[in-house]
PDB file of C-alpha atoms in Angstrom:
ATOM      1  CA  ASP A  29       0.000   0.000   0.000  1.00 58.00           C
ATOM      2  CA  ALA A  30       1.415   3.374  -0.985  1.00 63.00           C
ATOM      3  CA  GLY A  31       2.180   5.923   1.676  1.00 92.00           C
ATOM      4  CA  ILE A  32       4.738   6.817   4.258  1.00 95.00           C
ATOM      5  CA  THR A  33       5.905   4.234   6.730  1.00 96.00           C
ATOM      6  CA  GLN A  34       8.105   4.435   9.780  1.00 97.00           C
ATOM      7  CA  SER A  35       9.996   1.733  11.601  1.00 96.00           C
ATOM      8  CA  PRO A  36      10.272   0.716  14.292  1.00 97.00           C
ATOM      9  CA  ARG A  37       6.966   1.902  15.726  1.00 96.00           C
ATOM     10  CA  TYR A  38       8.223   1.381  19.273  1.00 97.00           C
ATOM     11  CA  LYS A  39      11.782   1.297  20.535  1.00 98.00           C
ATOM     12  CA  ILE A  40      13.318   1.129  23.979  1.00 98.00           C
ATOM     13  CA  THR A  41      17.030   1.774  24.244  1.00 97.00           C
ATOM     14  CA  GLU A  42      19.640   2.793  26.767  1.00 97.00           C
ATOM     15  CA  THR A  43      21.551   6.014  27.170  1.00 97.00           C
ATOM     16  CA  GLY A  44      24.584   6.167  24.903  1.00 97.00           C
ATOM     17  CA  ARG A  45      23.373   3.683  22.311  1.00 97.00           C
ATOM     18  CA  GLN A  46      22.953   4.527  18.654  1.00 97.00           C
ATOM     19  CA  VAL A  47      19.434   4.339  17.292  1.00 97.00           C
ATOM     20  CA  THR A  48      18.195   4.701  13.735  1.00 98.00           C
ATOM     21  CA  LEU A  49      14.589   5.449  12.879  1.00 98.00           C
ATOM     22  CA  MET A  50      13.610   4.607   9.339  1.00 98.00           C
ATOM     23  CA  CYS A  51      11.217   6.474   7.075  1.00 98.00           C
ATOM     24  CA  HIS A  52      10.089   5.315   3.644  1.00 97.00           C
ATOM     25  CA  GLN A  53       7.634   6.975   1.260  1.00 96.00           C
ATOM     26  CA  THR A  54       6.236   5.654  -1.989  1.00 94.00           C
ATOM     27  CA  TRP A  55       4.898   8.904  -3.485  1.00 91.00           C
ATOM     28  CA  SER A  56       8.258  10.153  -4.805  1.00 88.00           C
ATOM     29  CA  HIS A  57       7.722  13.361  -2.842  1.00 91.00           C
ATOM     30  CA  SER A  58      10.687  15.700  -3.039  1.00 91.00           C
ATOM     31  CA  TYR A  59      10.478  16.990   0.515  1.00 91.00           C
ATOM     32  CA  MET A  60      10.810  14.951   3.670  1.00 93.00           C
ATOM     33  CA  PHE A  61      10.818  16.061   7.298  1.00 94.00           C
ATOM     34  CA  TRP A  62      11.518  14.714  10.754  1.00 96.00           C
ATOM     35  CA  TYR A  63       9.597  16.117  13.719  1.00 96.00           C
ATOM     36  CA  ARG A  64       9.561  15.211  17.374  1.00 97.00           C
ATOM     37  CA  GLN A  65       6.487  15.665  19.524  1.00 97.00           C
ATOM     38  CA  ASP A  66       6.675  16.236  23.246  1.00 93.00           C
ATOM     39  CA  LEU A  67       4.051  17.278  25.754  1.00 84.00           C
ATOM     40  CA  GLY A  68       4.176  21.030  26.157  1.00 75.00           C
ATOM     41  CA  HIS A  69       6.269  21.589  23.031  1.00 79.00           C
ATOM     42  CA  GLY A  70       4.091  20.383  20.221  1.00 85.00           C
ATOM     43  CA  LEU A  71       5.788  19.314  17.008  1.00 92.00           C
ATOM     44  CA  ARG A  72       9.334  20.554  16.527  1.00 93.00           C
ATOM     45  CA  LEU A  73      11.296  20.202  13.300  1.00 92.00           C
ATOM     46  CA  ILE A  74      14.568  18.280  13.607  1.00 95.00           C
ATOM     47  CA  TYR A  75      15.775  18.083   9.995  1.00 94.00           C
ATOM     48  CA  TYR A  76      14.315  18.329   6.556  1.00 92.00           C
ATOM     49  CA  SER A  77      15.357  17.438   3.048  1.00 93.00           C
ATOM     50  CA  ALA A  78      14.400  19.118  -0.198  1.00 89.00           C
ATOM     51  CA  ALA A  79      15.734  16.305  -2.399  1.00 91.00           C
ATOM     52  CA  ALA A  80      18.170  13.410  -2.364  1.00 91.00           C
ATOM     53  CA  ASP A  81      21.520  14.492  -0.927  1.00 92.00           C
ATOM     54  CA  ILE A  82      20.092  17.845   0.241  1.00 92.00           C
ATOM     55  CA  THR A  83      19.384  18.194   3.942  1.00 93.00           C
ATOM     56  CA  ASP A  84      19.096  21.115   6.336  1.00 91.00           C
ATOM     57  CA  LYS A  85      18.695  21.689  10.028  1.00 92.00           C
ATOM     58  CA  GLY A  86      15.421  22.490  11.685  1.00 89.00           C
ATOM     59  CA  GLU A  87      14.664  23.864  15.113  1.00 88.00           C
ATOM     60  CA  VAL A  88      16.212  21.092  17.269  1.00 93.00           C
ATOM     61  CA  PRO A  89      18.957  19.270  15.283  1.00 95.00           C
ATOM     62  CA  ASP A  90      21.526  18.686  18.049  1.00 96.00           C
ATOM     63  CA  GLY A  91      22.210  15.003  18.700  1.00 96.00           C
ATOM     64  CA  TYR A  92      20.630  13.853  15.432  1.00 98.00           C
ATOM     65  CA  VAL A  93      22.042  12.897  12.041  1.00 97.00           C
ATOM     66  CA  VAL A  94      20.141  12.408   8.798  1.00 97.00           C
ATOM     67  CA  SER A  95      20.959  11.228   5.324  1.00 95.00           C
ATOM     68  CA  ARG A  96      19.035  10.952   2.095  1.00 96.00           C
ATOM     69  CA  SER A  97      20.797   8.907  -0.526  1.00 94.00           C
ATOM     70  CA  LYS A  98      17.505   7.894  -2.168  1.00 94.00           C
ATOM     71  CA  THR A  99      14.399  10.014  -2.665  1.00 94.00           C
ATOM     72  CA  GLU A 100      12.173   7.521  -0.877  1.00 95.00           C
ATOM     73  CA  ASN A 101      14.204   7.051   2.310  1.00 97.00           C
ATOM     74  CA  PHE A 102      15.063   9.517   5.056  1.00 97.00           C
ATOM     75  CA  PRO A 103      16.574   7.790   8.112  1.00 98.00           C
ATOM     76  CA  LEU A 104      17.122   9.624  11.382  1.00 98.00           C
ATOM     77  CA  THR A 105      20.008   8.532  13.594  1.00 98.00           C
ATOM     78  CA  LEU A 106      20.560   9.331  17.237  1.00 97.00           C
ATOM     79  CA  GLU A 107      24.303   8.833  17.523  1.00 95.00           C
ATOM     80  CA  SER A 108      24.381   8.574  21.326  1.00 97.00           C
ATOM     81  CA  ALA A 109      20.888   8.546  22.759  1.00 97.00           C
ATOM     82  CA  THR A 110      20.056  10.644  25.795  1.00 97.00           C
ATOM     83  CA  ARG A 111      16.993  10.579  28.034  1.00 97.00           C
ATOM     84  CA  SER A 112      15.950  13.965  26.694  1.00 96.00           C
ATOM     85  CA  GLN A 113      15.481  12.312  23.303  1.00 97.00           C
ATOM     86  CA  THR A 114      12.624  10.205  24.643  1.00 97.00           C
ATOM     87  CA  SER A 115       9.803  11.334  22.393  1.00 97.00           C
ATOM     88  CA  VAL A 116       7.447  10.452  19.582  1.00 97.00           C
ATOM     89  CA  TYR A 117       9.111  10.984  16.224  1.00 98.00           C
ATOM     90  CA  PHE A 118       7.116  11.729  13.098  1.00 97.00           C
ATOM     91  CA  CYS A 119       8.398  11.561   9.574  1.00 97.00           C
ATOM     92  CA  ALA A 120       6.509  13.540   6.939  1.00 95.00           C
ATOM     93  CA  SER A 121       6.699  14.156   3.234  1.00 94.00           C
ATOM     94  CA  SER A 122       5.326  16.708   0.814  1.00 90.00           C
ATOM     95  CA  GLU A 123       5.283  17.222  -2.905  1.00 86.00           C
ATOM     96  CA  GLY A 124       6.555  20.780  -2.660  1.00 78.00           C
ATOM     97  CA  PRO A 125       7.891  23.181  -0.031  1.00 73.00           C
ATOM     98  CA  ALA A 126       6.005  23.248   3.239  1.00 69.00           C
ATOM     99  CA  LEU A 127       4.442  26.620   2.501  1.00 65.00           C
ATOM    100  CA  THR A 128       2.628  25.415  -0.593  1.00 71.00           C
ATOM    101  CA  GLY A 129       0.730  22.412   0.597  1.00 69.00           C
ATOM    102  CA  GLU A 130       0.046  19.421   2.723  1.00 85.00           C
ATOM    103  CA  LEU A 131       2.475  17.419   4.769  1.00 91.00           C
ATOM    104  CA  PHE A 132       1.715  13.708   4.968  1.00 93.00           C
ATOM    105  CA  PHE A 133       2.780  12.149   8.228  1.00 95.00           C
ATOM    106  CA  GLY A 134       3.850   8.651   9.060  1.00 96.00           C
ATOM    107  CA  GLU A 135       2.347   6.826  12.025  1.00 96.00           C
ATOM    108  CA  GLY A 136       5.139   7.845  14.349  1.00 96.00           C
ATOM    109  CA  SER A 137       7.928   6.079  16.205  1.00 98.00           C
ATOM    110  CA  ARG A 138       7.749   6.117  19.989  1.00 97.00           C
ATOM    111  CA  LEU A 139      11.272   6.089  21.418  1.00 98.00           C
ATOM    112  CA  THR A 140      12.086   5.582  25.075  1.00 97.00           C
ATOM    113  CA  VAL A 141      15.648   6.139  26.279  1.00 97.00           C
ATOM    114  CA  LEU A 142      16.365   4.617  29.679  1.00 96.00           C
TER     115      LEU A 142
ATOM    116  CA  GLN B  28       7.792  34.379  22.808  1.00 67.00           C
ATOM    117  CA  LYS B  29       6.838  31.205  20.954  1.00 75.00           C
ATOM    118  CA  GLU B  30       6.545  31.546  17.198  1.00 87.00           C
ATOM    119  CA  VAL B  31       3.075  29.992  17.157  1.00 92.00           C
ATOM    120  CA  GLU B  32       0.859  30.020  20.250  1.00 94.00           C
ATOM    121  CA  GLN B  33      -2.353  28.202  21.026  1.00 94.00           C
ATOM    122  CA  ASN B  34      -4.413  27.709  24.145  1.00 92.00           C
ATOM    123  CA  SER B  35      -3.797  24.103  25.176  1.00 89.00           C
ATOM    124  CA  GLY B  36      -7.378  23.580  26.380  1.00 89.00           C
ATOM    125  CA  PRO B  37      -9.218  21.384  26.796  1.00 95.00           C
ATOM    126  CA  LEU B  38     -11.972  23.236  25.002  1.00 96.00           C
ATOM    127  CA  SER B  39     -15.167  21.515  25.988  1.00 97.00           C
ATOM    128  CA  VAL B  40     -18.188  22.035  23.720  1.00 97.00           C
ATOM    129  CA  PRO B  41     -21.591  20.349  23.642  1.00 97.00           C
ATOM    130  CA  GLU B  42     -22.534  18.347  20.589  1.00 97.00           C
ATOM    131  CA  GLY B  43     -24.015  20.562  17.891  1.00 97.00           C
ATOM    132  CA  ALA B  44     -22.339  23.740  19.155  1.00 97.00           C
ATOM    133  CA  ILE B  45     -19.608  25.791  17.507  1.00 97.00           C
ATOM    134  CA  ALA B  46     -16.022  25.234  18.616  1.00 97.00           C
ATOM    135  CA  SER B  47     -13.772  28.264  18.193  1.00 97.00           C
ATOM    136  CA  LEU B  48     -10.000  27.802  18.222  1.00 97.00           C
ATOM    137  CA  ASN B  49      -7.444  30.577  18.062  1.00 97.00           C
ATOM    138  CA  CYS B  50      -3.796  30.758  17.097  1.00 96.00           C
ATOM    139  CA  THR B  51      -1.377  33.686  17.130  1.00 96.00           C
ATOM    140  CA  TYR B  52       2.002  33.875  15.416  1.00 94.00           C
ATOM    141  CA  SER B  53       4.991  36.140  15.863  1.00 92.00           C
ATOM    142  CA  ASP B  54       6.502  36.434  12.364  1.00 88.00           C
ATOM    143  CA  ARG B  55       4.603  39.213  10.596  1.00 88.00           C
ATOM    144  CA  GLY B  56       5.896  38.005   7.238  1.00 85.00           C
ATOM    145  CA  SER B  57       4.399  34.530   7.554  1.00 87.00           C
ATOM    146  CA  GLN B  58       2.889  33.321   4.321  1.00 84.00           C
ATOM    147  CA  SER B  59       0.966  30.096   4.766  1.00 89.00           C
ATOM    148  CA  PHE B  60      -1.292  28.869   7.529  1.00 93.00           C
ATOM    149  CA  PHE B  61      -2.615  25.416   8.226  1.00 94.00           C
ATOM    150  CA  TRP B  62      -4.817  23.559  10.654  1.00 96.00           C
ATOM    151  CA  TYR B  63      -4.000  19.927  11.366  1.00 96.00           C
ATOM    152  CA  ARG B  64      -6.124  17.538  13.403  1.00 97.00           C
ATOM    153  CA  GLN B  65      -4.502  14.856  15.538  1.00 97.00           C
ATOM    154  CA  TYR B  66      -6.460  12.102  17.230  1.00 97.00           C
ATOM    155  CA  SER B  67      -4.942  10.629  20.357  1.00 94.00           C
ATOM    156  CA  GLY B  68      -2.112   8.262  19.477  1.00 93.00           C
ATOM    157  CA  LYS B  69      -2.335   9.069  15.770  1.00 95.00           C
ATOM    158  CA  SER B  70      -0.459  11.272  13.331  1.00 96.00           C
ATOM    159  CA  PRO B  71      -1.549  14.776  12.297  1.00 96.00           C
ATOM    160  CA  GLU B  72      -3.704  15.208   9.207  1.00 95.00           C
ATOM    161  CA  LEU B  73      -4.401  18.407   7.314  1.00 94.00           C
ATOM    162  CA  ILE B  74      -7.935  19.780   7.530  1.00 95.00           C
ATOM    163  CA  MET B  75      -7.564  23.380   6.341  1.00 93.00           C
ATOM    164  CA  SER B  76      -5.087  25.685   4.651  1.00 93.00           C
ATOM    165  CA  ILE B  77      -5.413  29.442   4.221  1.00 94.00           C
ATOM    166  CA  TYR B  78      -3.105  31.887   2.500  1.00 91.00           C
ATOM    167  CA  SER B  79      -4.902  35.250   2.352  1.00 92.00           C
ATOM    168  CA  ASN B  80      -6.870  37.411   4.739  1.00 95.00           C
ATOM    169  CA  GLY B  81     -10.490  36.537   5.281  1.00 96.00           C
ATOM    170  CA  ASP B  82     -12.523  33.392   5.692  1.00 96.00           C
ATOM    171  CA  LYS B  83     -12.241  30.029   3.995  1.00 96.00           C
ATOM    172  CA  GLU B  84     -14.967  27.448   4.431  1.00 97.00           C
ATOM    173  CA  ASP B  85     -14.795  23.706   3.893  1.00 95.00           C
ATOM    174  CA  GLY B  86     -17.818  21.776   5.075  1.00 96.00           C
ATOM    175  CA  ARG B  87     -18.246  22.318   8.797  1.00 97.00           C
ATOM    176  CA  PHE B  88     -14.853  23.977   9.095  1.00 97.00           C
ATOM    177  CA  THR B  89     -14.059  27.669   8.604  1.00 98.00           C
ATOM    178  CA  ALA B  90     -10.576  29.109   8.820  1.00 97.00           C
ATOM    179  CA  GLN B  91     -10.154  32.826   9.413  1.00 97.00           C
ATOM    180  CA  LEU B  92      -6.945  34.756   8.831  1.00 97.00           C
ATOM    181  CA  ASN B  93      -6.075  38.261   9.969  1.00 96.00           C
ATOM    182  CA  LYS B  94      -2.488  39.083   9.065  1.00 94.00           C
ATOM    183  CA  ALA B  95      -2.631  42.582  10.543  1.00 94.00           C
ATOM    184  CA  SER B  96      -3.465  41.140  13.953  1.00 95.00           C
ATOM    185  CA  GLN B  97      -1.332  38.047  13.367  1.00 95.00           C
ATOM    186  CA  TYR B  98      -3.914  35.484  14.222  1.00 95.00           C
ATOM    187  CA  VAL B  99      -5.627  32.597  12.536  1.00 97.00           C
ATOM    188  CA  SER B 100      -8.693  30.844  13.859  1.00 97.00           C
ATOM    189  CA  LEU B 101     -10.675  27.709  13.175  1.00 98.00           C
ATOM    190  CA  LEU B 102     -14.410  27.338  13.659  1.00 98.00           C
ATOM    191  CA  ILE B 103     -16.030  23.928  13.810  1.00 97.00           C
ATOM    192  CA  ARG B 104     -19.781  24.160  13.299  1.00 98.00           C
ATOM    193  CA  ASP B 105     -22.247  21.501  14.457  1.00 97.00           C
ATOM    194  CA  SER B 106     -19.508  19.867  16.524  1.00 97.00           C
ATOM    195  CA  GLN B 107     -19.624  16.077  16.677  1.00 97.00           C
ATOM    196  CA  PRO B 108     -18.034  13.674  19.171  1.00 96.00           C
ATOM    197  CA  SER B 109     -15.789  12.558  16.294  1.00 96.00           C
ATOM    198  CA  ASP B 110     -14.310  16.083  16.289  1.00 97.00           C
ATOM    199  CA  SER B 111     -12.748  15.385  19.684  1.00 98.00           C
ATOM    200  CA  ALA B 112      -9.036  15.679  18.958  1.00 97.00           C
ATOM    201  CA  THR B 113      -6.094  18.021  19.261  1.00 96.00           C
ATOM    202  CA  TYR B 114      -5.971  20.765  16.644  1.00 97.00           C
ATOM    203  CA  LEU B 115      -2.565  22.015  15.614  1.00 96.00           C
ATOM    204  CA  CYS B 116      -2.000  25.416  14.054  1.00 96.00           C
ATOM    205  CA  ALA B 117       0.976  25.531  11.682  1.00 93.00           C
ATOM    206  CA  VAL B 118       2.675  28.478  10.003  1.00 91.00           C
ATOM    207  CA  THR B 119       5.485  28.930   7.507  1.00 87.00           C
ATOM    208  CA  PRO B 120       7.589  31.895   8.677  1.00 74.00           C
ATOM    209  CA  ILE B 121       9.033  33.908   5.812  1.00 70.00           C
ATOM    210  CA  LYS B 122      12.529  33.660   7.260  1.00 58.00           C
ATOM    211  CA  ALA B 123      12.404  29.901   6.755  1.00 56.00           C
ATOM    212  CA  ALA B 124      12.226  30.260   2.974  1.00 57.00           C
ATOM    213  CA  GLY B 125       9.110  28.183   2.915  1.00 52.00           C
ATOM    214  CA  ASN B 126      10.576  24.858   3.923  1.00 68.00           C
ATOM    215  CA  LYS B 127       9.920  24.892   7.604  1.00 77.00           C
ATOM    216  CA  LEU B 128       6.485  24.487   9.055  1.00 85.00           C
ATOM    217  CA  THR B 129       6.267  25.723  12.641  1.00 88.00           C
ATOM    218  CA  PHE B 130       3.577  24.180  14.799  1.00 92.00           C
ATOM    219  CA  GLY B 131       1.800  25.490  17.828  1.00 93.00           C
ATOM    220  CA  GLY B 132       1.358  23.271  20.864  1.00 93.00           C
ATOM    221  CA  GLY B 133      -2.190  22.380  19.899  1.00 95.00           C
ATOM    222  CA  THR B 134      -5.639  22.866  21.393  1.00 96.00           C
ATOM    223  CA  ARG B 135      -7.414  19.815  22.733  1.00 96.00           C
ATOM    224  CA  VAL B 136     -11.118  19.784  21.899  1.00 97.00           C
ATOM    225  CA  LEU B 137     -13.676  17.628  23.697  1.00 97.00           C
ATOM    226  CA  VAL B 138     -17.160  17.380  22.215  1.00 97.00           C
ATOM    227  CA  LYS B 139     -19.648  16.058  24.729  1.00 95.00           C
ATOM    228  CA  PRO B 140     -22.786  14.226  23.543  1.00 92.00           C
TER     229      PRO B 140
END
């Protein structure tokens, strides 16, 4: 089924471990985004990508790494997880820039860092 | 000051009534404005977009934009229990060159039968 999928949906890890959250979309959308959602902060942009091999920082990029070697994939890596990175992570994609239209969100990945 | 501010709620409305949600933003040059709905445990989904001053209606939903006062609102007419969700206001600040959508914290709406 076409769409945007995230994996894993749930992950528990320990402080200091590396974690990669995967995001895959089948629409061939140019733009992809990673957000985190925390109580009291709403959705905050971590990184975004305008096309393959083009990425840029969002509001809260520290501690995260992204890559986009293929249009359809946009993995997010926490190089050394910290408890403050416990959150729900949403990947999203859009056909054009965010100002012109709809973002389509994945189902989210709930990450707990112990 | 947060870039996009919303009252967190909950906004409790009886079934059939009008729910009125407000959102203010700080960047006067903001260009695009969106309302997303998020059910508990689910991902956000777009319900309205508005780009120019005035009202925009789509079914039971009306978005209102006032750039001079820097606010955008959402009205939900004939509220239904299925409208119970968190509503997120989102704005593209001009300084972000259109690629960054900034979200407010959301307003939780409870529609009581």
